Every structure is written in structure tokens, then in C-alpha cells.
Short mmCIF file of C-alpha atoms in Angstrom, two decimals:
data_model
loop_
_atom_site.label_atom_id
_atom_site.label_comp_id
_atom_site.label_asym_id
_atom_site.label_seq_id
_atom_site.Cartn_x
_atom_site.Cartn_y
_atom_site.Cartn_z
CA UNK A 1 108.48 30.02 112.54
CA UNK A 2 106.46 27.81 115.00
CA UNK A 3 105.71 29.81 118.00
CA UNK A 4 104.56 28.38 121.23
CA UNK A 5 100.96 29.45 122.38
CA UNK A 6 102.08 30.92 125.45
CA UNK A 7 105.70 32.21 125.55
CA UNK A 8 107.26 35.32 126.90
CA UNK A 9 109.13 37.08 123.94
CA UNK A 10 110.92 40.23 124.89
CA UNK A 11 114.08 42.45 124.14
CA UNK A 12 116.55 41.27 126.79
CA UNK A 13 119.93 41.25 127.87
CA UNK A 14 121.87 39.28 130.69
CA UNK A 15 120.78 42.11 133.31
CA UNK A 16 117.53 43.44 131.94
CA UNK A 17 114.28 43.24 130.27
CA UNK A 18 112.58 45.76 128.20
CA UNK A 19 108.99 46.24 128.79
CA UNK A 20 106.50 49.07 127.71
CA UNK A 21 103.70 51.19 128.77
CA UNK A 22 101.82 54.13 127.61
CA UNK A 23 100.88 57.23 129.48
CA UNK A 24 99.57 60.76 129.13
CA UNK A 25 102.63 63.26 128.92
CA UNK A 26 101.73 64.54 132.60
CA UNK A 27 103.01 61.14 133.88
CA UNK A 28 105.49 60.35 131.23
CA UNK A 29 107.64 63.41 131.32
CA UNK A 30 108.51 63.53 134.87
CA UNK A 31 109.14 59.53 134.79
CA UNK A 32 111.56 60.11 132.05
CA UNK A 33 113.33 63.04 133.73
CA UNK A 34 113.71 61.20 136.95
CA UNK A 35 114.18 58.11 135.42
CA UNK A 36 111.73 56.57 138.02
CA UNK A 37 108.10 56.43 138.28
CA UNK A 38 107.24 59.67 140.17
CA UNK A 39 104.08 61.45 140.86
CA UNK A 40 101.36 61.90 139.19
CA UNK A 41 102.12 58.09 138.50
CA UNK A 42 99.63 56.68 140.90
CA UNK A 43 101.21 53.60 143.12
CA UNK A 44 97.70 52.95 144.25
CA UNK A 45 96.53 51.67 140.96
CA UNK A 46 97.55 48.44 139.13
CA UNK A 47 100.01 49.14 136.35
CA UNK A 48 100.38 46.72 133.38
CA UNK A 49 103.73 45.98 131.83
CA UNK A 50 104.03 44.47 128.58
CA UNK A 51 107.27 42.95 127.01
CA UNK A 52 105.52 42.67 123.44
CA UNK A 53 106.12 45.93 121.60
CA UNK A 54 103.50 45.14 119.12
CA UNK A 55 100.87 44.25 121.75
CA UNK A 56 101.66 47.59 123.10
CA UNK A 57 101.08 49.31 119.84
CA UNK A 58 97.78 47.38 119.62
CA UNK A 59 96.85 48.52 122.94
CA UNK A 60 97.84 52.32 122.61
CA UNK A 61 96.72 52.48 118.94
CA UNK A 62 100.40 53.54 117.94
CA UNK A 63 100.17 56.10 120.57
CA UNK A 64 97.09 57.66 119.30
CA UNK A 65 94.76 56.87 122.04
CA UNK A 66 93.80 59.50 124.58
CA UNK A 67 95.93 59.14 127.84
CA UNK A 68 98.20 56.97 125.84
CA UNK A 69 100.15 59.30 123.52
CA UNK A 70 103.69 58.58 124.89
CA UNK A 71 105.19 55.23 124.87
CA UNK A 72 107.93 54.43 127.16
CA UNK A 73 110.48 51.56 126.94
CA UNK A 74 111.25 50.71 130.61
CA UNK A 75 114.38 48.43 131.28
CA UNK A 76 113.89 46.44 134.33
CA UNK A 77 116.06 43.88 136.14
CA UNK A 78 115.57 40.35 135.42
CA UNK A 79 115.52 39.64 139.28
CA UNK A 80 112.63 42.09 139.35
CA UNK A 81 110.55 40.17 136.33
CA UNK A 82 111.50 37.06 138.14
CA UNK A 83 110.23 38.38 141.68
CA UNK A 84 107.03 39.63 139.69
CA UNK A 85 106.38 36.18 138.23
CA UNK A 86 107.19 34.18 141.20
CA UNK A 87 104.32 36.36 142.98
CA UNK A 88 101.93 36.24 140.55
CA UNK A 89 98.38 34.89 139.78
CA UNK A 90 96.87 34.22 136.33
CA UNK A 91 93.81 36.60 136.07
CA UNK A 92 91.52 34.01 134.86
CA UNK A 93 90.50 30.75 137.04
CA UNK A 94 93.17 28.29 136.14
CA UNK A 95 91.11 25.32 137.55
CA UNK A 96 93.07 25.02 140.93
CA UNK A 97 90.48 25.07 143.73
CA UNK A 98 92.43 27.72 145.61
CA UNK A 99 92.45 30.32 142.64
CA UNK A 100 90.00 32.96 144.27
CA UNK A 101 92.43 32.95 147.17
CA UNK A 102 95.75 33.00 145.31
CA UNK A 103 94.18 36.01 143.09
CA UNK A 104 93.16 37.94 146.28
CA UNK A 105 96.51 37.61 147.89
CA UNK A 106 98.91 37.94 144.78
CA UNK A 107 100.32 41.47 144.00
CA UNK A 108 100.79 40.47 140.47
CA UNK A 109 98.35 39.46 137.62
CA UNK A 110 99.44 37.43 134.61
CA UNK A 111 97.20 37.49 131.64
CA UNK A 112 97.82 36.11 128.05
CA UNK A 113 96.18 37.78 125.12
CA UNK A 114 96.68 37.32 121.49
CA UNK A 115 99.88 38.72 119.95
CA UNK A 116 99.25 41.26 117.22
CA UNK A 117 100.83 42.00 113.87
CA UNK A 118 101.72 45.78 112.96
CA UNK A 119 98.04 45.89 111.47
CA UNK A 120 96.58 44.85 115.12
CA UNK A 121 95.46 41.73 113.61
CA UNK A 122 95.41 38.68 116.16
CA UNK A 123 98.02 36.11 115.71
CA UNK A 124 97.64 32.55 116.66
CA UNK A 125 99.76 32.89 119.88
CA UNK A 126 99.66 34.63 123.01
CA UNK A 127 101.67 37.58 124.55
CA UNK A 128 102.04 38.17 128.26
CA UNK A 129 100.60 41.26 130.20
CA UNK A 130 101.87 41.58 133.88
CA UNK A 131 99.60 43.70 136.06
CA UNK A 132 101.46 45.15 139.19
CA UNK A 133 99.93 46.26 142.29
CA UNK A 134 100.71 47.16 145.98
CA UNK A 135 104.23 45.78 146.85
CA UNK A 136 104.97 45.06 143.14
CA UNK A 137 104.53 48.48 142.24
CA UNK A 138 106.70 49.81 144.94
CA UNK A 139 109.22 47.49 143.84
CA UNK A 140 108.99 48.20 140.04
CA UNK A 141 109.05 51.98 140.63
CA UNK A 142 111.63 52.01 143.27
CA UNK A 143 114.12 48.95 142.62
CA UNK A 144 113.58 47.14 139.36
CA UNK A 145 113.38 50.08 136.85
CA UNK A 146 117.08 50.71 135.47
CA UNK A 147 116.06 53.24 132.66
CA UNK A 148 112.88 54.73 131.28
CA UNK A 149 113.13 55.89 127.57
CA UNK A 150 110.35 57.98 125.61
CA UNK A 151 110.16 56.03 122.29
CA UNK A 152 107.09 58.09 121.05
CA UNK A 153 108.83 59.66 117.96
CA UNK A 154 109.88 56.08 116.89
CA UNK A 155 106.40 55.14 117.40
CA UNK A 156 105.02 57.52 115.11
CA UNK A 157 107.65 56.93 112.31
CA UNK A 158 106.93 53.29 112.39
CA UNK A 159 103.24 54.13 112.23
CA UNK A 160 103.75 56.59 109.28
CA UNK A 161 105.88 54.02 107.65
CA UNK A 162 103.41 51.43 108.25
CA UNK A 163 100.44 53.68 106.53
CA UNK A 164 102.67 54.41 103.63
CA UNK A 165 102.68 50.45 102.82
CA UNK A 166 106.07 49.88 103.90
CA UNK A 167 107.25 46.67 105.61
CA UNK A 168 108.43 47.55 109.18
CA UNK A 169 109.30 44.02 110.32
CA UNK A 170 113.03 44.83 110.20
CA UNK A 171 112.68 48.13 112.29
CA UNK A 172 110.58 46.66 114.94
CA UNK A 173 112.39 45.76 118.68
CA UNK A 174 114.41 42.29 118.41
CA UNK A 175 112.26 40.25 120.62
CA UNK A 176 113.35 36.67 121.38
CA UNK A 177 112.27 33.96 123.62
CA UNK A 178 112.83 34.72 127.33
CA UNK A 179 114.02 31.94 129.27
CA UNK A 180 112.20 30.85 132.26
CA UNK A 181 112.91 28.07 135.05
CA UNK A 182 110.11 25.31 134.82
CA UNK A 183 108.64 26.46 138.01
CA UNK A 184 107.77 30.02 136.89
CA UNK A 185 106.70 28.73 133.52
CA UNK A 186 104.58 26.64 135.18
CA UNK A 187 103.08 29.11 137.48
CA UNK A 188 102.27 31.53 134.81
CA UNK A 189 100.86 28.88 132.45
CA UNK A 190 103.66 29.29 129.95
CA UNK A 191 103.68 26.26 127.22
CA UNK A 192 106.40 24.18 128.34
CA UNK A 193 109.74 24.32 126.30
#
């Protein structure tokens, strides 16, 4: 499979996109119960959403890292994701002279990191991480979130299967290329289609 170097791949429908986050149970349980991010979730902090399940597994160590023992699948509106990308700035200097000012003004950071396989090995293409702050966090918590599902038990089952030497690829979320208008793709540094 020839995967573009920088491409958003996600589980998505006509209305929504699945992103992942991992939290301590003290944050995750109230969010699942309310189907919204509520205290002790901190709106003052940048929160990073990840459309790649395997990148989330790399980041949280299959739900084993302290403070990241509950993995949440969050369905967000496609309009919300579009707003986030339209108001984003790359987290690294993109070579345009106004980058420091754009970085300061933007409520959203975009970062491209090596995608991972189930064993956490880096792959030769990138996955997007989207950091939300300020207005973007408020919109995420109050407007964009359609549902929050605790998938920790599934994560533990997959980790156990992986440790038993099983091929888990057929059991992973079906992530496919996410369609982006050319202006948004350019803004976030995605590889042109």
C-alpha cells in the first residue's frame, strides 16, 4: 500500500470523525457519563486529539501509562474538525515569515508524527495530532462532541492478543483517508492528493 507521507486517516462517516484521547479514570469516567468533557477536564490546557488509533496506542502504551489508563473514542462533527484545521498552525516553522505570529494567534496546533504499527515501530509516513486550546477547546467540549465511548476493555483485549503473538490487524478500527479541500490540506501541510 502506497500511503502519502502526510495524510489524515480516520474512522469517519458522512457526519462524524473518530478521534482518540487517553486520560486518568478521574477525567474519563465523568466525560463518558456526561457525554461531554466536564470537570475535572481542564479547558485551560491544550488537549491533543488523534485520529489514528495506533498512534494513540503508541502514546498511551496500550492504556498502561500513568494518567492514560482509560482510552476514549470521541465522535466529533466533521464541521468541527474542519473549523479546527481552518484555524490551525503547524507546530513547527513552515518557512513562511509570519509563522511566529500565526502560532501565537492560533487556537489549534497541527503536528505530524511517524505513524506506528501495533508494536510501536515507526512507519515511513506521518499521522496527524491536533492540539486544541482556548476557543477550540470550548468548541470541542460544547459543540463538536457527539459521543464519548470508553474503549479501554477493547484496548486491553487487543494488547493481550498482540502479546500472545496474534495478528490483530483485522480487529483494528477501519481507518481510511479523510477527504480534505485543497486549502485545508495546504494549511496543515498534508501531502497533495
